[in-house]
CSV table of C-alpha atoms in Angstrom, one decimal:
chain,number,residue,atom,x,y,z
A,1,UNK,CA,45.8,5.3,-68.4
A,2,UNK,CA,41.7,6.4,-67.6
A,3,UNK,CA,41.6,3.9,-65.3
A,4,UNK,CA,45.0,5.1,-63.3
A,5,UNK,CA,43.8,8.7,-63.9
A,6,UNK,CA,39.8,7.9,-62.3
A,7,UNK,CA,41.3,5.8,-59.9
A,8,UNK,CA,42.9,9.2,-58.6
A,9,UNK,CA,39.7,11.1,-58.9
A,10,UNK,CA,37.6,8.3,-56.4
A,11,UNK,CA,41.1,8.4,-54.0
A,12,UNK,CA,41.3,12.6,-54.2
A,13,UNK,CA,37.4,12.9,-53.0
A,14,UNK,CA,38.4,10.3,-50.5
A,15,UNK,CA,40.8,11.7,-49.4
A,16,UNK,CA,38.0,15.8,-48.9
A,17,UNK,CA,35.5,13.2,-47.3
A,18,UNK,CA,37.9,12.2,-45.1
A,19,UNK,CA,39.1,15.4,-44.0
A,20,UNK,CA,34.8,16.7,-43.6
A,21,UNK,CA,35.3,13.7,-41.7
A,22,UNK,CA,37.9,15.3,-39.7
A,23,UNK,CA,37.2,18.5,-39.2
A,24,UNK,CA,33.4,17.8,-38.2
A,25,UNK,CA,34.8,15.2,-35.4
A,26,UNK,CA,36.8,17.8,-34.2
A,27,UNK,CA,33.9,20.8,-34.3
A,28,UNK,CA,31.4,18.3,-32.5
A,29,UNK,CA,34.3,17.6,-30.1
A,30,UNK,CA,35.0,21.1,-29.8
A,31,UNK,CA,30.7,21.8,-29.1
A,32,UNK,CA,31.0,18.3,-26.4
A,33,UNK,CA,33.1,20.0,-24.5
A,34,UNK,CA,31.7,24.0,-24.6
A,35,UNK,CA,28.4,22.4,-24.2
A,36,UNK,CA,30.5,20.4,-20.9
A,37,UNK,CA,31.7,23.5,-19.5
A,38,UNK,CA,28.1,25.0,-19.3
A,39,UNK,CA,27.0,22.4,-17.2
A,40,UNK,CA,30.1,23.0,-15.0
A,41,UNK,CA,28.8,27.0,-14.5
A,42,UNK,CA,25.4,25.8,-14.5
A,43,UNK,CA,26.7,23.3,-11.7
A,44,UNK,CA,28.5,26.1,-10.0
A,45,UNK,CA,25.4,28.3,-10.4
A,46,UNK,CA,23.1,25.5,-8.4
A,47,UNK,CA,25.9,25.0,-5.5
A,48,UNK,CA,25.9,29.1,-4.9
A,49,UNK,CA,21.7,29.3,-4.9
A,50,UNK,CA,21.5,26.1,-2.6
A,51,UNK,CA,24.2,28.3,0.4
A,52,UNK,CA,22.1,31.5,-0.3
A,53,UNK,CA,18.7,29.3,0.0
A,54,UNK,CA,20.3,27.9,2.7
A,55,UNK,CA,21.8,30.9,4.5
A,56,UNK,CA,18.6,32.2,3.9
A,57,UNK,CA,16.3,29.7,5.3
A,58,UNK,CA,18.7,29.3,8.5
A,59,UNK,CA,18.1,32.7,9.0
A,60,UNK,CA,14.4,33.1,8.8
A,61,UNK,CA,14.5,30.0,11.0
A,62,UNK,CA,16.9,31.9,13.4
A,63,UNK,CA,15.4,35.2,13.5
A,64,UNK,CA,11.9,34.0,14.6
A,65,UNK,CA,12.8,31.9,17.3
A,66,UNK,CA,14.4,35.2,18.2
A,67,UNK,CA,11.2,36.9,17.9
A,68,UNK,CA,9.2,33.6,19.4
A,69,UNK,CA,11.6,33.9,22.7
A,70,UNK,CA,10.6,37.5,23.2
A,71,UNK,CA,7.1,36.2,22.0
A,72,UNK,CA,7.0,34.3,24.7
A,73,UNK,CA,8.2,35.9,27.4
A,74,UNK,CA,5.6,38.6,26.7
A,75,UNK,CA,2.3,35.9,27.2
A,76,UNK,CA,4.6,34.6,30.2
A,77,UNK,CA,4.8,38.0,32.1
A,78,UNK,CA,1.0,39.1,30.5
A,79,UNK,CA,-0.3,35.3,32.3
A,80,UNK,CA,1.8,36.0,35.5
A,81,UNK,CA,-0.1,39.9,35.3
A,82,UNK,CA,-3.4,37.9,35.1
A,83,UNK,CA,-2.8,35.4,37.6
A,84,UNK,CA,-2.2,37.6,40.1
A,85,UNK,CA,-4.9,39.9,39.2
A,86,UNK,CA,-6.8,37.5,39.4
A,87,UNK,CA,-5.6,37.1,43.0
A,88,UNK,CA,-5.7,40.5,43.5
A,89,UNK,CA,-9.4,39.9,42.8
A,90,UNK,CA,-9.8,37.6,45.3
A,91,UNK,CA,-8.1,38.7,48.2
A,92,UNK,CA,-10.5,41.8,47.9
A,93,UNK,CA,-13.6,39.2,48.3
A,94,UNK,CA,-12.0,38.1,51.6
A,95,UNK,CA,-11.8,41.9,52.2
A,96,UNK,CA,-7.9,41.6,52.1
A,97,UNK,CA,-7.1,45.2,50.9
A,98,UNK,CA,-3.3,44.8,51.9
A,99,UNK,CA,-2.0,41.1,50.1
A,100,UNK,CA,-5.0,42.8,46.8
A,101,UNK,CA,-2.8,46.3,46.4
A,102,UNK,CA,0.5,43.6,46.8
A,103,UNK,CA,-0.9,41.3,43.7
A,104,UNK,CA,-2.0,44.3,42.1
A,105,UNK,CA,1.3,46.6,42.2
A,106,UNK,CA,3.3,42.9,40.9
A,107,UNK,CA,1.0,42.4,38.1
A,108,UNK,CA,1.5,46.4,37.1
A,109,UNK,CA,5.5,45.2,36.7
A,110,UNK,CA,4.6,42.2,35.5
A,111,UNK,CA,2.0,44.0,32.2
A,112,UNK,CA,4.7,46.8,32.0
A,113,UNK,CA,7.3,44.9,30.9
A,114,UNK,CA,4.8,42.0,28.7
A,115,UNK,CA,4.1,45.9,27.1
A,116,UNK,CA,7.6,46.8,26.6
A,117,UNK,CA,8.4,43.6,24.9
A,118,UNK,CA,4.8,43.8,22.6
A,119,UNK,CA,7.3,45.8,20.0
A,120,UNK,CA,10.0,43.3,19.2
A,121,UNK,CA,7.6,40.8,17.5
A,122,UNK,CA,4.5,40.4,15.8
A,123,UNK,CA,3.0,37.5,17.6
A,124,UNK,CA,2.3,39.5,20.6
A,125,UNK,CA,0.1,41.4,18.8
A,126,UNK,CA,-1.0,40.0,15.6
A,127,UNK,CA,-3.9,37.6,16.1
A,128,UNK,CA,-3.4,35.8,12.7
A,129,UNK,CA,0.2,34.5,14.3
A,130,UNK,CA,-1.8,32.6,17.5
A,131,UNK,CA,-3.7,29.5,17.2
A,132,UNK,CA,-7.2,28.8,18.8
A,133,UNK,CA,-5.3,27.5,22.1
A,134,UNK,CA,-3.3,30.5,23.1
A,135,UNK,CA,-0.5,28.7,21.1
A,136,UNK,CA,1.6,30.4,18.3
A,137,UNK,CA,1.1,30.2,14.9
A,138,UNK,CA,5.0,29.4,13.9
A,139,UNK,CA,4.8,28.4,10.6
A,140,UNK,CA,2.0,31.5,9.9
A,141,UNK,CA,5.5,33.9,10.8
A,142,UNK,CA,8.3,31.9,8.8
A,143,UNK,CA,6.2,31.9,5.9
A,144,UNK,CA,5.3,36.1,6.1
A,145,UNK,CA,9.6,36.4,7.0
A,146,UNK,CA,10.4,34.7,3.6
A,147,UNK,CA,8.4,36.5,1.6
A,148,UNK,CA,10.1,39.4,3.1
A,149,UNK,CA,12.7,38.2,1.1
A,150,UNK,CA,11.2,38.1,-2.5
A,151,UNK,CA,14.9,37.6,-3.9
A,152,UNK,CA,15.5,35.0,-1.4
A,153,UNK,CA,12.4,33.4,-1.7
A,154,UNK,CA,13.1,33.4,-6.2
A,155,UNK,CA,16.3,32.0,-5.7
A,156,UNK,CA,15.9,28.0,-7.4
A,157,UNK,CA,18.8,25.6,-7.2
A,158,UNK,CA,17.3,22.7,-8.6
A,159,UNK,CA,15.7,25.2,-12.2
A,160,UNK,CA,20.1,25.3,-12.3
A,161,UNK,CA,20.9,21.9,-12.3
A,162,UNK,CA,18.7,20.9,-14.0
A,163,UNK,CA,19.9,23.0,-16.6
A,164,UNK,CA,23.2,21.3,-15.6
A,165,UNK,CA,21.7,18.1,-16.2
A,166,UNK,CA,20.2,18.5,-20.1
A,167,UNK,CA,23.7,20.0,-20.8
A,168,UNK,CA,25.9,17.0,-19.3
A,169,UNK,CA,23.3,15.1,-21.5
A,170,UNK,CA,23.5,16.9,-24.9
A,171,UNK,CA,27.5,16.6,-24.1
A,172,UNK,CA,27.0,12.6,-23.9
A,173,UNK,CA,25.2,12.6,-26.9
A,174,UNK,CA,27.9,15.1,-29.0
A,175,UNK,CA,30.5,12.7,-27.2
A,176,UNK,CA,28.7,9.4,-28.6
A,177,UNK,CA,28.5,11.3,-32.4
A,178,UNK,CA,31.9,11.2,-32.7
A,179,UNK,CA,32.5,7.8,-32.0
A,180,UNK,CA,30.1,6.3,-35.4
A,181,UNK,CA,32.4,10.2,-37.3
A,182,UNK,CA,34.6,7.3,-36.1
A,183,UNK,CA,33.1,5.2,-38.1
A,184,UNK,CA,32.7,6.6,-40.9
A,185,UNK,CA,36.5,6.5,-41.1
A,186,UNK,CA,37.0,3.3,-41.2
A,187,UNK,CA,34.8,3.0,-43.9
A,188,UNK,CA,36.6,6.2,-46.3
A,189,UNK,CA,40.0,4.8,-45.0
A,190,UNK,CA,38.8,0.8,-46.1
A,191,UNK,CA,37.5,3.2,-50.0
A,192,UNK,CA,40.7,4.3,-50.0
A,193,UNK,CA,43.0,1.1,-49.8
A,194,UNK,CA,41.0,-0.9,-51.6
A,195,UNK,CA,41.3,-1.5,-55.3
A,196,UNK,CA,38.5,-3.5,-56.1
A,197,UNK,CA,34.4,-2.1,-56.4
A,198,UNK,CA,33.9,-2.9,-52.5
A,199,UNK,CA,35.2,0.9,-52.4
A,200,UNK,CA,32.4,1.9,-53.4
A,201,UNK,CA,30.1,0.5,-51.2
A,202,UNK,CA,32.2,2.0,-48.7
A,203,UNK,CA,32.1,5.3,-49.6
A,204,UNK,CA,28.4,5.0,-49.7
A,205,UNK,CA,28.1,3.3,-46.5
A,206,UNK,CA,30.7,6.5,-45.3
A,207,UNK,CA,28.7,8.9,-46.4
A,208,UNK,CA,25.6,7.5,-45.4
A,209,UNK,CA,27.0,7.2,-42.0
A,210,UNK,CA,28.4,10.7,-41.9
A,211,UNK,CA,24.8,12.5,-43.3
A,212,UNK,CA,23.2,10.3,-41.0
A,213,UNK,CA,25.2,11.1,-37.6
A,214,UNK,CA,25.5,15.3,-38.8
A,215,UNK,CA,21.1,14.8,-39.2
A,216,UNK,CA,21.9,13.5,-35.8
A,217,UNK,CA,23.6,15.9,-34.1
A,218,UNK,CA,21.7,18.6,-35.9
A,219,UNK,CA,18.7,17.2,-34.0
A,220,UNK,CA,19.9,16.9,-31.0
A,221,UNK,CA,21.2,20.5,-31.1
A,222,UNK,CA,18.1,21.5,-31.5
A,223,UNK,CA,16.3,19.7,-29.4
A,224,UNK,CA,18.4,20.8,-26.9
A,225,UNK,CA,17.9,24.1,-27.4
A,226,UNK,CA,14.1,24.3,-27.6
A,227,UNK,CA,13.8,22.2,-25.2
B,1,UNK,CA,63.1,-4.5,-66.0
B,2,UNK,CA,59.4,-3.8,-65.8
B,3,UNK,CA,59.2,-7.4,-64.8
B,4,UNK,CA,61.5,-6.3,-61.6
B,5,UNK,CA,59.3,-2.9,-60.7
B,6,UNK,CA,56.4,-5.7,-60.0
B,7,UNK,CA,58.1,-7.5,-57.4
B,8,UNK,CA,56.6,-10.3,-56.0
B,9,UNK,CA,57.3,-9.6,-52.4
B,10,UNK,CA,55.2,-6.3,-52.5
B,11,UNK,CA,52.0,-8.4,-52.9
B,12,UNK,CA,52.2,-9.7,-49.1
B,13,UNK,CA,53.5,-6.3,-48.4
B,14,UNK,CA,50.7,-4.1,-49.8
B,15,UNK,CA,48.2,-6.9,-48.0
B,16,UNK,CA,50.5,-6.2,-44.7
B,17,UNK,CA,49.3,-2.1,-45.3
B,18,UNK,CA,46.1,-2.5,-45.5
B,19,UNK,CA,45.8,-5.2,-42.4
B,20,UNK,CA,47.8,-2.2,-40.5
B,21,UNK,CA,45.5,0.4,-41.5
B,22,UNK,CA,42.2,-2.0,-40.7
B,23,UNK,CA,43.9,-2.3,-37.4
B,24,UNK,CA,44.4,0.8,-37.1
B,25,UNK,CA,40.6,2.8,-37.8
B,26,UNK,CA,39.6,-0.7,-35.3
B,27,UNK,CA,41.5,1.3,-32.7
B,28,UNK,CA,41.0,4.3,-33.2
B,29,UNK,CA,37.4,3.9,-33.2
B,30,UNK,CA,37.9,1.0,-29.9
B,31,UNK,CA,39.0,4.4,-28.8
B,32,UNK,CA,37.0,6.5,-29.6
B,33,UNK,CA,34.5,4.1,-27.8
B,34,UNK,CA,36.0,4.0,-25.0
B,35,UNK,CA,36.9,7.8,-24.9
B,36,UNK,CA,32.3,8.2,-25.1
B,37,UNK,CA,32.4,5.2,-21.9
B,38,UNK,CA,35.2,7.8,-20.4
B,39,UNK,CA,32.9,11.0,-20.7
B,40,UNK,CA,29.6,9.5,-20.0
B,41,UNK,CA,31.4,7.7,-16.8
B,42,UNK,CA,32.3,11.4,-15.9
B,43,UNK,CA,29.6,12.7,-16.7
B,44,UNK,CA,27.7,10.4,-13.9
B,45,UNK,CA,30.2,11.0,-11.4
B,46,UNK,CA,29.7,14.8,-12.2
B,47,UNK,CA,26.0,14.5,-11.5
B,48,UNK,CA,27.0,12.4,-8.4
B,49,UNK,CA,29.1,15.0,-6.5
B,50,UNK,CA,27.2,17.9,-7.6
B,51,UNK,CA,23.3,16.0,-5.8
B,52,UNK,CA,26.5,15.0,-3.0
B,53,UNK,CA,27.9,18.5,-2.9
B,54,UNK,CA,23.8,19.6,-2.9
B,55,UNK,CA,22.6,17.6,0.1
B,56,UNK,CA,25.2,18.3,2.1
B,57,UNK,CA,25.1,21.5,1.9
B,58,UNK,CA,21.3,21.8,2.3
B,59,UNK,CA,22.1,18.7,5.4
B,60,UNK,CA,24.1,20.9,7.1
B,61,UNK,CA,20.9,23.7,6.5
B,62,UNK,CA,18.5,21.0,7.8
B,63,UNK,CA,20.7,20.2,11.4
B,64,UNK,CA,21.0,24.0,11.6
B,65,UNK,CA,17.5,24.6,11.6
B,66,UNK,CA,16.2,21.5,13.9
B,67,UNK,CA,18.5,22.5,16.1
B,68,UNK,CA,17.0,25.6,16.2
B,69,UNK,CA,13.5,23.9,17.3
B,70,UNK,CA,15.2,21.8,19.3
B,71,UNK,CA,16.5,24.5,21.2
B,72,UNK,CA,12.4,26.2,21.3
B,73,UNK,CA,11.1,23.4,22.4
B,74,UNK,CA,14.2,22.8,25.4
B,75,UNK,CA,13.8,26.2,26.5
B,76,UNK,CA,10.3,26.2,27.0
B,77,UNK,CA,10.4,22.8,28.8
B,78,UNK,CA,13.2,24.3,31.2
B,79,UNK,CA,10.8,27.1,31.6
B,80,UNK,CA,7.8,24.4,32.6
B,81,UNK,CA,10.1,22.4,35.1
B,82,UNK,CA,11.6,25.7,36.8
B,83,UNK,CA,8.4,27.1,37.1
B,84,UNK,CA,6.8,23.7,38.3
B,85,UNK,CA,9.7,23.0,40.9
B,86,UNK,CA,9.3,26.9,42.4
B,87,UNK,CA,5.3,26.5,42.8
B,88,UNK,CA,6.9,22.4,44.6
B,89,UNK,CA,9.6,24.7,47.1
B,90,UNK,CA,6.4,27.1,47.7
B,91,UNK,CA,4.0,24.7,48.5
B,92,UNK,CA,6.8,22.9,50.5
B,93,UNK,CA,7.7,26.5,52.0
B,94,UNK,CA,3.9,26.5,53.1
B,95,UNK,CA,3.8,23.8,54.5
B,96,UNK,CA,6.5,24.2,56.8
B,97,UNK,CA,5.2,27.6,58.5
B,98,UNK,CA,1.4,25.3,58.8
B,99,UNK,CA,3.2,23.0,61.1
B,100,UNK,CA,5.0,26.4,61.9
B,101,UNK,CA,1.9,27.5,63.5
B,102,UNK,CA,2.1,30.3,60.8
B,103,UNK,CA,-0.6,30.5,58.8
B,104,UNK,CA,-0.5,34.0,57.7
B,105,UNK,CA,3.0,33.3,55.9
B,106,UNK,CA,1.9,30.2,54.9
B,107,UNK,CA,-1.0,31.8,52.5
B,108,UNK,CA,1.1,34.1,50.6
B,109,UNK,CA,2.8,31.3,49.7
B,110,UNK,CA,0.1,29.1,49.0
B,111,UNK,CA,-0.7,31.6,46.8
B,112,UNK,CA,2.8,32.6,45.2
B,113,UNK,CA,2.9,28.4,44.3
B,114,UNK,CA,-0.2,28.7,42.9
B,115,UNK,CA,0.5,31.0,40.2
B,116,UNK,CA,4.3,29.2,40.0
B,117,UNK,CA,1.9,26.6,38.8
B,118,UNK,CA,-0.1,27.8,37.2
B,119,UNK,CA,2.4,30.0,34.9
B,120,UNK,CA,3.3,26.1,34.0
B,121,UNK,CA,0.5,24.5,32.9
B,122,UNK,CA,-0.1,27.8,30.4
B,123,UNK,CA,3.0,27.1,29.2
B,124,UNK,CA,2.8,23.3,28.4
B,125,UNK,CA,0.9,23.6,24.6
B,126,UNK,CA,3.3,26.1,23.3
B,127,UNK,CA,5.7,23.6,23.6
B,128,UNK,CA,5.9,20.2,21.1
B,129,UNK,CA,8.2,18.3,24.0
B,130,UNK,CA,5.2,19.3,27.0
B,131,UNK,CA,2.6,18.6,24.5
B,132,UNK,CA,2.3,16.1,21.9
B,133,UNK,CA,0.9,12.4,22.8
B,134,UNK,CA,4.5,11.1,20.6
B,135,UNK,CA,6.8,12.2,24.2
B,136,UNK,CA,4.6,13.5,26.4
B,137,UNK,CA,5.0,10.2,28.6
B,138,UNK,CA,2.8,11.4,31.1
B,139,UNK,CA,6.0,11.9,33.7
B,140,UNK,CA,6.3,15.8,32.7
B,141,UNK,CA,8.9,16.1,33.9
B,142,UNK,CA,10.7,13.1,32.2
B,143,UNK,CA,9.4,13.9,28.5
B,144,UNK,CA,10.6,11.0,25.8
B,145,UNK,CA,13.7,12.9,24.6
B,146,UNK,CA,15.1,10.6,23.1
B,147,UNK,CA,11.9,10.1,21.0
B,148,UNK,CA,12.1,14.0,19.9
B,149,UNK,CA,15.3,14.1,19.2
B,150,UNK,CA,15.8,11.2,16.5
B,151,UNK,CA,11.7,12.4,15.5
B,152,UNK,CA,13.7,15.7,15.2
B,153,UNK,CA,16.7,14.7,13.3
B,154,UNK,CA,15.5,12.4,11.2
B,155,UNK,CA,14.8,14.4,7.7
B,156,UNK,CA,18.5,15.3,8.3
B,157,UNK,CA,19.6,11.9,9.0
B,158,UNK,CA,17.7,10.9,5.9
B,159,UNK,CA,19.7,13.7,3.6
B,160,UNK,CA,23.5,12.5,5.1
B,161,UNK,CA,22.4,8.6,4.0
B,162,UNK,CA,21.4,10.0,0.7
B,163,UNK,CA,24.7,12.2,0.7
B,164,UNK,CA,26.4,9.2,1.8
B,165,UNK,CA,25.0,7.1,-1.2
B,166,UNK,CA,26.6,9.9,-3.8
B,167,UNK,CA,29.5,9.5,-2.4
B,168,UNK,CA,29.8,6.4,-3.3
B,169,UNK,CA,28.0,6.6,-6.6
B,170,UNK,CA,31.0,9.4,-7.6
B,171,UNK,CA,33.9,7.3,-5.7
B,172,UNK,CA,32.6,4.3,-8.4
B,173,UNK,CA,32.2,6.3,-11.2
B,174,UNK,CA,35.7,8.9,-10.9
B,175,UNK,CA,36.9,5.8,-11.2
B,176,UNK,CA,35.7,4.3,-13.8
B,177,UNK,CA,36.9,7.5,-15.8
B,178,UNK,CA,40.4,6.8,-14.6
B,179,UNK,CA,40.7,3.2,-15.4
B,180,UNK,CA,38.6,4.2,-19.2
B,181,UNK,CA,41.7,6.6,-19.3
B,182,UNK,CA,44.4,3.6,-18.9
B,183,UNK,CA,42.8,1.7,-21.1
B,184,UNK,CA,42.9,5.3,-24.0
B,185,UNK,CA,46.6,5.7,-22.7
B,186,UNK,CA,47.4,2.1,-23.1
B,187,UNK,CA,46.1,2.1,-26.7
B,188,UNK,CA,47.8,4.8,-27.7
B,189,UNK,CA,50.7,2.6,-27.5
B,190,UNK,CA,48.8,-0.1,-29.8
B,191,UNK,CA,48.7,3.1,-32.8
B,192,UNK,CA,52.2,4.0,-31.9
B,193,UNK,CA,53.8,0.1,-33.0
B,194,UNK,CA,51.1,-0.1,-35.5
B,195,UNK,CA,52.7,3.1,-37.6
B,196,UNK,CA,55.9,1.9,-36.7
B,197,UNK,CA,55.2,-1.7,-38.4
B,198,UNK,CA,53.8,0.9,-41.3
B,199,UNK,CA,57.6,2.2,-41.3
B,200,UNK,CA,59.5,-1.1,-41.2
B,201,UNK,CA,60.6,-3.0,-44.1
B,202,UNK,CA,61.8,-6.4,-42.4
B,203,UNK,CA,60.0,-9.3,-40.6
B,204,UNK,CA,60.0,-7.1,-37.4
B,205,UNK,CA,57.3,-5.1,-38.7
B,206,UNK,CA,55.2,-8.7,-37.9
B,207,UNK,CA,56.6,-7.7,-34.7
B,208,UNK,CA,55.4,-5.2,-33.8
B,209,UNK,CA,51.7,-5.8,-35.5
B,210,UNK,CA,51.2,-9.0,-33.2
B,211,UNK,CA,52.5,-6.5,-30.3
B,212,UNK,CA,50.0,-4.3,-31.2
B,213,UNK,CA,47.2,-6.1,-31.7
B,214,UNK,CA,47.4,-7.9,-28.7
B,215,UNK,CA,48.2,-4.9,-27.1
B,216,UNK,CA,44.5,-3.8,-28.3
B,217,UNK,CA,42.8,-7.2,-27.5
B,218,UNK,CA,44.0,-6.9,-23.8
B,219,UNK,CA,43.1,-2.7,-23.7
B,220,UNK,CA,38.7,-3.7,-25.7
B,221,UNK,CA,39.3,-7.3,-22.7
B,222,UNK,CA,40.0,-4.3,-19.9
B,223,UNK,CA,37.1,-2.0,-21.1
B,224,UNK,CA,34.9,-4.7,-20.7
B,225,UNK,CA,35.6,-6.0,-17.5
B,226,UNK,CA,35.2,-2.2,-16.3
B,227,UNK,CA,31.6,-2.3,-18.1
B,228,UNK,CA,30.9,-5.2,-16.1
B,229,UNK,CA,32.3,-4.1,-13.3
C-alpha cells in the first residue's frame, strides 16, 4: 500500500515534470517565432535601406554627370575662345587687322557663353575638382555630392542584414533546443510507464537534459543579447 | 475473483502499450528533429533570398551608374569625332579653294580647321575611351568600344552572376524546406495510427502499430535522403 502510494506520488511528480517540459518547449518555440519575426523585420529594413542607398548613389552620379556636361561645355567654349584669341594675336602680328577683329569678336562670344555656364557647376571654377592635366576630378566632386546628403551617407544596409543574420542564427539555436526538450519528454515518459527502478535513472537523465537545455537556452539568449 | 481481475492477456497488452508509447515518443523526437531541419532549411532559404534581393537591387544600381559613365564618355567621344570631322571638312574646303586660286579664303578655312582640331585634341583626356591605352587603339575614330563596354559592365555582370547563384541556393533550400514539411505531415499519420492502436483492443491494433512503424521508418529514410540530397 505504501509502495503504491509512493509510486502514485512519483507518477504525479513525473507528470508535473512532463507538463513543465511541455510548457518550456512552448515558451522556446514562442521565443524562436518572435526572433524569426525580428529577423524578417531586419531583413526588410535592410532591403529598404539598400533601395534608398542605391537610389541616392545613382542620383548622385546622375547629378555629377549633369554637372560634368556643363563643365565640359564650359571648358570647350573657353578653349575655343583661347584658340581664337591666339589666332587674333597672330593675325595682328601679320597685319591682318580685320581677321584679328573677327577672331576676337568670336572669342568674346564663346567667353560670354562659357561664363554663363560657369555657375552650373563648381567644377568649372574650383581647382579642387581639376587634375594637373586640366581634366575634371569626378571622384572628388562625387565624394562632396555624397557628403551633402548625410542622412543617406549614414544608411547602412549591411548593419540591418547582419542583424537579420544574427536573429536567424538565434532562431536556429532555439529550434534545436526544442529537439532536446523532446528528448527530455522521452525520458520522463519512460519513467512514467516503467515499473522497475530504472525509472529513477530515466528521471535523473531526463532532468539533467531538461536543466542542461534550459541553461543552454539562457546562455544562447544572453549571448545573442550581448553580441 | 481476484485472480480473474489479473487476466493473463493483461501483460502482453501492457507490453504493447509500453512499446507503442515509446514509439510515439521516438516519432515525436523524429518530428522535432525534422522540424529543426525544416527551420534550418527555411533560414538558409531566407538568407539566400535576402542576398539575392540585395544583389538584384545593387546590380540594378550598378547597371544604371555604369550606363551613366558610358554615356558621359561616349558624349565626349562623339564631340571629339564631330570636331575632328569639322576640321577635316574645313581642310578639304581650304584645299579646294587653293586649287581654285582663292588663297585668302582658303587661309580662313585653314584657320578654322586648326581651331576645330585643337579643340578636338583638347577634349581627348576628358574621355577614358580616348585617353586610356586599353581602349585608345591608335585609330582615333575607332577606339576599342567592345573592350570598354565589357570593362564598364564587369562589376554589374559579376553581381548578376552572384545574384543568380544566390537565387539558385534559395530554390534549393526552399525545396528542401517544403520536403521536410511533407515529412512532418506524413509523420502525423504515423502518430495517428499509434494513437488508434492504443485505443483499440482487437488484433487490428497490431496492424495499426505496424503500419505506423513502417510509415515512421519511411519518414526517417526520406529525411535522410533529403538531408544528403
